[in-house]
Coordinates of C-alpha atoms and ligand atoms in Angstrom, one line a residue:
X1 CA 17.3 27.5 -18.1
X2 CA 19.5 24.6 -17.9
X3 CA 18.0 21.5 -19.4
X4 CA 17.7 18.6 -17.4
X5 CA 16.1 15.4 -17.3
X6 CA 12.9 14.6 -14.9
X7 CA 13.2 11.5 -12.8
X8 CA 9.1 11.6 -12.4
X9 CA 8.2 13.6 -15.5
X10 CA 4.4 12.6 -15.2
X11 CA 4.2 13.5 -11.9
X12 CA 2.4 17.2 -11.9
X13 CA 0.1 18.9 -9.1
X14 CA -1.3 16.2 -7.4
X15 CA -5.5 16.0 -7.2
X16 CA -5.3 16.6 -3.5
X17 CA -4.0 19.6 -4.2
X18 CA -6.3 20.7 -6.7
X19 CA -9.1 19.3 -4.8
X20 CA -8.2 21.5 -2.0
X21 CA -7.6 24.8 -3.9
X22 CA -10.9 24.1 -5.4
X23 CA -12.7 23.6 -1.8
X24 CA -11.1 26.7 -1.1
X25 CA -12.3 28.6 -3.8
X26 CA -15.7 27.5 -3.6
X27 CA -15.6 27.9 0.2
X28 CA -16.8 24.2 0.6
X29 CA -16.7 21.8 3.2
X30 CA -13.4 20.0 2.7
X31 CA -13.6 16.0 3.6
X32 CA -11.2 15.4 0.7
X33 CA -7.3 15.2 2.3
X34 CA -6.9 12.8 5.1
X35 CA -6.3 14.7 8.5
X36 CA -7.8 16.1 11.4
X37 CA -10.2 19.8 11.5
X38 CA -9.8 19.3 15.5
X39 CA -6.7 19.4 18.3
X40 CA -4.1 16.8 19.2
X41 CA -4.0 16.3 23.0
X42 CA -3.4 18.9 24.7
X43 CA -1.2 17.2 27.3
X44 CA 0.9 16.2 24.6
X45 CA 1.5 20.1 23.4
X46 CA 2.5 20.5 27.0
X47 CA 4.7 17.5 26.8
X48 CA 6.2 19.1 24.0
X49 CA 7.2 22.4 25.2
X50 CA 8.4 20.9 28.8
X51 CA 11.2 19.0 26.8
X52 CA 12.3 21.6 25.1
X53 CA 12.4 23.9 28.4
X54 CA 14.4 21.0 29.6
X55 CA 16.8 22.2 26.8
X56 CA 16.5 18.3 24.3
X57 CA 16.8 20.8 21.6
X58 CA 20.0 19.0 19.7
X59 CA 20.2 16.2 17.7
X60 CA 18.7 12.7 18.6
X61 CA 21.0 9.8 18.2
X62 CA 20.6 8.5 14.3
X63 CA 18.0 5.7 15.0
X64 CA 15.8 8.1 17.6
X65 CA 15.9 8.4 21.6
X66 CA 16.3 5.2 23.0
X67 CA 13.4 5.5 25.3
X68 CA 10.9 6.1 23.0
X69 CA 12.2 3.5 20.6
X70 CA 11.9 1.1 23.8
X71 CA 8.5 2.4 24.4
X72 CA 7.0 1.6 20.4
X73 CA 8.8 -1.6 21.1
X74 CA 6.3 -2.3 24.3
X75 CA 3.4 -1.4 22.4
X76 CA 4.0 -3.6 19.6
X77 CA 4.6 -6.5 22.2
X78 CA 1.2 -5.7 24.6
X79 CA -0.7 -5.4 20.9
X80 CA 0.8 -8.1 18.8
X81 CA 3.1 -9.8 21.1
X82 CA 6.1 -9.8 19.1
X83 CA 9.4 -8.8 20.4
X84 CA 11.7 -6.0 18.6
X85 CA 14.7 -5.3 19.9
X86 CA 14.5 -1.2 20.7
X87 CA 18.3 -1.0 19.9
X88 CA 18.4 -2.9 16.2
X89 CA 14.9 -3.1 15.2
X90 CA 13.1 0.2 15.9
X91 CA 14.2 3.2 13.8
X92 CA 12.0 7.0 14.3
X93 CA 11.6 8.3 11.3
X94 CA 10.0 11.6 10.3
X95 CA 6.7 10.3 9.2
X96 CA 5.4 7.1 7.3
X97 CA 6.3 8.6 4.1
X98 CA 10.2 9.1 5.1
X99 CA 10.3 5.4 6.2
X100 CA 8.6 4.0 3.4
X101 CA 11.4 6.1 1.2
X102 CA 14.1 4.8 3.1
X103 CA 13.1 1.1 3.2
X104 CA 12.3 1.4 -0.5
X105 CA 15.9 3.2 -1.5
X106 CA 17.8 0.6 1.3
X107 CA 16.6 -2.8 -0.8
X108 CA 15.4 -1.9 -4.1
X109 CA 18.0 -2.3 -7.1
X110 CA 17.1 -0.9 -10.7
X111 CA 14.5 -3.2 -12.7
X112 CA 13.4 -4.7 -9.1
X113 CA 9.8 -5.4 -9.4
X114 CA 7.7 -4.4 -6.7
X115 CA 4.2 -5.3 -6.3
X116 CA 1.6 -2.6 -5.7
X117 CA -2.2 -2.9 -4.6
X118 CA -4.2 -0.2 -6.7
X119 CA -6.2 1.8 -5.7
X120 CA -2.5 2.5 -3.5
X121 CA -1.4 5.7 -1.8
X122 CA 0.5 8.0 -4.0
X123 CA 4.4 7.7 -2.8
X124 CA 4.5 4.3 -3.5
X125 CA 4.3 4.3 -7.0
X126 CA 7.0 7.3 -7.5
X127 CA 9.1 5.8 -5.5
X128 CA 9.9 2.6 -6.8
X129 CA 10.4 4.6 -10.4
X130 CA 13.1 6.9 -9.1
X131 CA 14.9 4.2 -7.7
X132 CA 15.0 2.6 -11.3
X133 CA 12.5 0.0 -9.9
X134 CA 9.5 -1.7 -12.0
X135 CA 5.9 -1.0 -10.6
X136 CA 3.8 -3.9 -11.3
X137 CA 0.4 -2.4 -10.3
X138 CA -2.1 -4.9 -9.2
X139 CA -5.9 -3.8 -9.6
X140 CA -8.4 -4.5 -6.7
X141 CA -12.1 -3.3 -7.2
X142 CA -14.9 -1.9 -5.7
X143 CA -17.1 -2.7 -3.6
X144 CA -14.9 -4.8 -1.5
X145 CA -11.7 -4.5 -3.1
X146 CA -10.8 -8.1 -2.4
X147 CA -7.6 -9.4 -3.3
X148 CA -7.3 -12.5 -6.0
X149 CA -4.7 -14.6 -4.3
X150 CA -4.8 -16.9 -8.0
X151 CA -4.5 -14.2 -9.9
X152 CA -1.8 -12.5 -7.8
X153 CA 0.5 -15.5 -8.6
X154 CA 0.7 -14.6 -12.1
X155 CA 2.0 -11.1 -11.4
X156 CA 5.2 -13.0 -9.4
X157 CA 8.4 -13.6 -11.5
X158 CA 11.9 -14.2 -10.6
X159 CA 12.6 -10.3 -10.3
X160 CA 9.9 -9.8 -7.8
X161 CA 11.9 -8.1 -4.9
X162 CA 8.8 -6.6 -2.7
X163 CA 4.9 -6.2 -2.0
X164 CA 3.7 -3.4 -0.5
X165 CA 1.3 -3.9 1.6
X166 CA -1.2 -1.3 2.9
X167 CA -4.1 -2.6 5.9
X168 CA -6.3 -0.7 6.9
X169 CA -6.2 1.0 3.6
X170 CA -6.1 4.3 2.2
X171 CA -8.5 4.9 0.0
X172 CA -10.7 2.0 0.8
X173 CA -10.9 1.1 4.1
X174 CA -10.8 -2.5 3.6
X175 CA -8.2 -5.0 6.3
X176 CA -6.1 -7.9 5.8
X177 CA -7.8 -10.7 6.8
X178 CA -6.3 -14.3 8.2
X179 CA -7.3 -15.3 4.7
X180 CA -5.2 -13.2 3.0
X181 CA -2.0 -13.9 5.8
X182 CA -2.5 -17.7 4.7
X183 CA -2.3 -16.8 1.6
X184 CA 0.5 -14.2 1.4
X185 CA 2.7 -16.7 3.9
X186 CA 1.9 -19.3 0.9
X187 CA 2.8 -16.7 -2.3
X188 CA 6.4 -16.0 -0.4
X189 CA 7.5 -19.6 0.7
X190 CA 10.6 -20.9 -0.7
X191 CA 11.0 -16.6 -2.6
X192 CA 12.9 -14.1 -1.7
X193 CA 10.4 -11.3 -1.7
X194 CA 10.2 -9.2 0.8
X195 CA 7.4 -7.1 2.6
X196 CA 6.7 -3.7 2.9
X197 CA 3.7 -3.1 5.3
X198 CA 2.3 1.0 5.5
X199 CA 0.6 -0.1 8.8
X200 CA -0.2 3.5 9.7
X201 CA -4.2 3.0 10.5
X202 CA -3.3 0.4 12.6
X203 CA -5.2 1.4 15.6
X204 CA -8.5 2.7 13.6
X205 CA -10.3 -0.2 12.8
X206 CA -13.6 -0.9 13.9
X207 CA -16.3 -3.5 14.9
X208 CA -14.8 -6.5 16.6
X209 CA -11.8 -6.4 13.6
X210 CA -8.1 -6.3 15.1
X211 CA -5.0 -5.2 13.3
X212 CA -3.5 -8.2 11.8
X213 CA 0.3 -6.7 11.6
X214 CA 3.3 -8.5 9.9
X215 CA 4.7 -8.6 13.4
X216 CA 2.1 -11.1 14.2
X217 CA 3.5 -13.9 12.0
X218 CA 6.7 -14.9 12.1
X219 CA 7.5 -16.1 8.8
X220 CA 6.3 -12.8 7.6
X221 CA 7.9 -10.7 10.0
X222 CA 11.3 -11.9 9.1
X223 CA 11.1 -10.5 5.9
X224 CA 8.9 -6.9 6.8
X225 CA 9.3 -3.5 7.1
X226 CA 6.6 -2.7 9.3
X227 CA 5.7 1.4 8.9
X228 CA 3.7 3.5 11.8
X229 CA 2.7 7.2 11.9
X230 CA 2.0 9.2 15.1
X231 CA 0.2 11.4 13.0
X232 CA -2.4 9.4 12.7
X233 CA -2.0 8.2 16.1
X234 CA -2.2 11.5 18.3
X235 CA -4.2 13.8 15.4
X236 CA -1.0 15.7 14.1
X237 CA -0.1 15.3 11.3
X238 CA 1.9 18.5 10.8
X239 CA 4.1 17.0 13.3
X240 CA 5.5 14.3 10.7
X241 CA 6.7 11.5 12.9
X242 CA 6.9 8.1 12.8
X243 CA 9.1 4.5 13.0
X244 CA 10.0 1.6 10.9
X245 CA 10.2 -2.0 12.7
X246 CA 12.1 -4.7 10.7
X247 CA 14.2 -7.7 11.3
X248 CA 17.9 -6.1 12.8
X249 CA 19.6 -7.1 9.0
X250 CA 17.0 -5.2 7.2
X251 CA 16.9 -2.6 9.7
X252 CA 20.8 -2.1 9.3
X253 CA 20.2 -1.4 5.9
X254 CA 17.4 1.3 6.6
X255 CA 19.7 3.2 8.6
X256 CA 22.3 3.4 6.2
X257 CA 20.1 5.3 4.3
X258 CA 18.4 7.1 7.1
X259 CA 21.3 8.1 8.4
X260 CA 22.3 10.3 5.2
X261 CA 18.4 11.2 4.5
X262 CA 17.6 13.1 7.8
X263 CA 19.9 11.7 10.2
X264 CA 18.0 12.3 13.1
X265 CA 14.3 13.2 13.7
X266 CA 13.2 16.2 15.8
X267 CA 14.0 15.9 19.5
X268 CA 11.4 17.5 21.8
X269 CA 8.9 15.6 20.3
X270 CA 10.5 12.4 20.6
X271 CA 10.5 12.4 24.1
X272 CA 7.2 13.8 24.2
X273 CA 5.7 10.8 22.0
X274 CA 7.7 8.3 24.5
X275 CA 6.1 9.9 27.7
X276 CA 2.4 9.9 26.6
X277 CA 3.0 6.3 25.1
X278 CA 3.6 5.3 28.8
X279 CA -0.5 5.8 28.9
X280 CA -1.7 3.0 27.2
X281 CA -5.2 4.1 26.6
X282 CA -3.4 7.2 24.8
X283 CA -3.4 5.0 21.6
X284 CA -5.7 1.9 22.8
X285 CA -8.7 4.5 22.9
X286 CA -8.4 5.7 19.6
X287 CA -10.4 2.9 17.8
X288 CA -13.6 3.9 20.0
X289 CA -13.2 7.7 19.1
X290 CA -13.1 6.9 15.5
X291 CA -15.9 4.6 15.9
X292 CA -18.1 6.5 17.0
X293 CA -17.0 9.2 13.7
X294 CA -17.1 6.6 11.3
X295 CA -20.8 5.4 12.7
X296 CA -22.2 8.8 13.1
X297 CA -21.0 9.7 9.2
X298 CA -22.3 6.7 7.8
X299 CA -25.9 6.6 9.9
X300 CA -26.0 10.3 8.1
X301 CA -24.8 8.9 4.7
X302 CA -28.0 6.0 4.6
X303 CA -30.3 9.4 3.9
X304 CA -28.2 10.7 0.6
X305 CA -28.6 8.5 -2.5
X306 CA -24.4 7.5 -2.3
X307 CA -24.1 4.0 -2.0
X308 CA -21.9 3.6 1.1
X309 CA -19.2 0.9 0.3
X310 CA -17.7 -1.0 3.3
X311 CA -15.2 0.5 5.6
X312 CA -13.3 -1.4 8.1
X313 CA -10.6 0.4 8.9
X314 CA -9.2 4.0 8.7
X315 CA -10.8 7.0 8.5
X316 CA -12.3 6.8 5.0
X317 CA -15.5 6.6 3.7
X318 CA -15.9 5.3 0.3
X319 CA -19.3 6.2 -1.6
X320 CA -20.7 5.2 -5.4
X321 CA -22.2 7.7 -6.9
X322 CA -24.0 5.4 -9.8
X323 CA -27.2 6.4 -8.9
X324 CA -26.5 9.9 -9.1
X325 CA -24.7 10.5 -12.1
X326 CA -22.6 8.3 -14.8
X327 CA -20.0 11.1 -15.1
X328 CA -16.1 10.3 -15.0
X329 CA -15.0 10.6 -10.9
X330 CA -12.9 13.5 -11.7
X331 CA -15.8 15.8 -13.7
X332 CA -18.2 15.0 -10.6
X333 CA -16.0 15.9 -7.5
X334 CA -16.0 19.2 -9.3
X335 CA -18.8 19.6 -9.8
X336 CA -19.8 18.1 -6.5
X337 CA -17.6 21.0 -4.9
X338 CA -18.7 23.7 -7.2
X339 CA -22.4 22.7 -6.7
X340 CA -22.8 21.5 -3.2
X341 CA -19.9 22.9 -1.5
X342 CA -18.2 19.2 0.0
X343 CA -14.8 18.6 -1.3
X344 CA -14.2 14.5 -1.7
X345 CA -11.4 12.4 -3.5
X346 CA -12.0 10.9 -6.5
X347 CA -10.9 7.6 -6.6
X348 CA -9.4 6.8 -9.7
X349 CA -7.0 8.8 -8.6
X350 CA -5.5 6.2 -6.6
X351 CA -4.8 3.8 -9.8
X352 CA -2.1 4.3 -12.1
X353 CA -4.6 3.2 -15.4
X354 CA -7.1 6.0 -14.1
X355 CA -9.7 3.3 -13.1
X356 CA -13.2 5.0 -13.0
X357 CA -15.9 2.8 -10.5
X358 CA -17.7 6.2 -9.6
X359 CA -16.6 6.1 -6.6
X360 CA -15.6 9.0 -4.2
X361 CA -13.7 8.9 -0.7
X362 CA -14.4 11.1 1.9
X363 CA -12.7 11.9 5.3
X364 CA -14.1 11.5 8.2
X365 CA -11.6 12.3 10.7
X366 CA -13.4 15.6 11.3
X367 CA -15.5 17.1 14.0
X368 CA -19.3 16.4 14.3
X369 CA -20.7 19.6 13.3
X370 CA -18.0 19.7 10.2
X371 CA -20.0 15.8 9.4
X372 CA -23.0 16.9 10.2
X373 CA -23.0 19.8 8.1
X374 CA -21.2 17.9 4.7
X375 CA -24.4 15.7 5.0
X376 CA -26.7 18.3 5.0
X377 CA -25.5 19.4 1.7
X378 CA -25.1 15.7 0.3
X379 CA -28.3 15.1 1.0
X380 CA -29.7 17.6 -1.8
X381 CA -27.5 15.7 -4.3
Ligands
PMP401 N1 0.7 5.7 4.3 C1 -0.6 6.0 4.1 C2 -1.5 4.9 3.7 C3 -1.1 7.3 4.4 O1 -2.4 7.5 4.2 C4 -0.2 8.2 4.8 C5 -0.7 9.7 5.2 N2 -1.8 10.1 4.5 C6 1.1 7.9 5.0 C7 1.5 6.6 4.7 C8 2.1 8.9 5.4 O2 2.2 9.2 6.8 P1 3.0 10.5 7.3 O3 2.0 11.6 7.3 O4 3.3 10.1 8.7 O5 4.2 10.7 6.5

């Protein structure tokens, strides 16, 4: 072997991973990684297969086919109205995670600070390191996971180059609310921060909530790198496609990075994605389907002795276990799988310190029968 040096030498097999091994070897009921046990739309498979029998089997142009590029930018108007220019501003990428990679690598520099919400999804953090940047983690707690606008402030120094932003959030579920906006248009007056927003929940949230993007407000906008997924959008997430909206000068930076990453994302789907867009209740329906899930798993949950925390947006569930056990998070989703056959996440998993608030997240984005049936088991916890 050759020696080398890692870039991310604590980075090993992540928990998901060994979450879901262990589901599998236990043959339990697995609500632990975040997608779908049920079909995208079937008209969109069809979609699909018609382009490429139409032979759009070569490369896209660089920033993604300019008719789907036009059609995210009509959705973002009708939903937010805010205007982005489909040529400049809109960039298909493949997935959230490629675009969050690529805005990260165009615009951070090497002891950049960035600003990360914990409990955060796992790229963010990695990241930042390989490009030489410094993660300053900043710790939100249950049951509401609130941010401390005050105490925020203190975390901001002259090297502060960008704040991710996640809403609604994986693991939690919680939203941005007009308080925080205030507040975060406030923290980045008269700074240079910029934004990076993982918007890719945007259209599950629930109750009378909306989706309060970056695109909303212009003094945030100007500074954002909006990210979307249509994984999360049509239920594929195998399909790994997705866009990045930003102000043209940021988004020429993205794309000089995109350009060398991937190039171009896949083509059939492309023009699938910009045909079944054209049907606005393709996406505007979604927050009633997973309102209905996210009611019907948590009218179940109220009969287990998990504390349900509160869940807003997404398709997670976050549940306390205190009154079931004091063991570390970790130790009892084992043993929760081992035991009672339901894989969940533990949540400390999510924090860079290893946080443990005995709290689990589950996935919901699963058929009824799969819900009904986790619940049955919970319930004898
Ligand atoms: N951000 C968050 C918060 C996510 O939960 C995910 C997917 N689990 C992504 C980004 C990545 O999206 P994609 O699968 O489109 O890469």
């Amino acid at each position: 072997m050759i020696p080398i040096t890692s870039k991310l030498p604590n980075v090993g097999t992540t928990i998901f991973s060994v979450m879901s091994q262990l589901a599998l070897e236990n043959n339990a009921i697995n609500l632990s990684q975040g997608f779908p046990d049920f079909e995208c739309p079937a008209e969109l498979v069809s979609l699909v297969s018609k382009h490429m029998k139409k032979g759009h089997n070569q490369y896209a142009p660089m920033p993604g086919v300019l008719d789907l590029r036009e059609k995210i930018a009509e959705k973002i108007d009708k939903i937010h109205s805010a205007r982005y220019d489909a040529e400049t501003e809109i960039t298909v990428t493949a997935g959230g995670t490629q675009a969050i990679f690529t805005a990260l690598t165009a615009v951070i520099q090497p002891n950049d600070e960035v600003i990360i919400f914990e409990p955060a999804y796992d790229c963010y953090s990695p990241t930042v390191k390989l490009l030489g940047g410094l993660v300053k983690s900043f710790e939100l707690s249950a049951p509401d996971y609130q941010i401390d606008w005050e105490m925020l402030k203190k975390l901001i120094s002259s090297r502060t180059r960008l704040i991710i932003l996640n809403s609604p959030h994986n693991p939690t579920g919680m939203i941005l609310t007009e308080y925080d906006i205030k507040q975060l248009s406030h923290l980045i007056q008269n700074t240079d921060i910029l934004i990076l927003s993982d918007e890719v929940y945007e259209h599950i949230i629930y109750d009378e909530n909306s989706h309060l993007s970056m695109a909303r407000y212009p003094v945030l906008r100007e500074r954002s790198f909006i990210v979307a997924s249509f994984g999360k959008l049509f239920h594929n997430t195998g399909w790994k496609i997705g866009y990045c909206a930003a102000p043209a000068w940021l988004m020429a930076e993205f794309r000089k990075v995109h350009q060398f990453l991937v190039f171009s994302v896949n083509t059939p789907v492309q023009y699938a994605i910009a045909d079944f867009l054209a049907n606005e209740s393709n996406y505007i329906d979604l927050k009633g389907f997973y309102q209905q899930k996210r009611d019907t798993f948590r009218d179940l949950m109220v009969n287990t002795r998990f504390d349900l925390l509160p869940c807003l947006g997404s398709y997670f569930q976050c549940v306390q276990y205190s009154r079931i056990s004091d063991e570390h998070d970790v130790e009892f989703a084992k043993r929760l799988i081992k035991d009672s056959k339901v894989a969940g996440i533990p949540v400390s998993a999510f924090y860079n310190r290893r946080s443990n608030e005995h709290v689990l997240r589950f996935c919901f984005a699963k058929k009824q029968e799969t819900l009904e049936k986790a619940v049955e088991r919970l319930i004898k916890v």
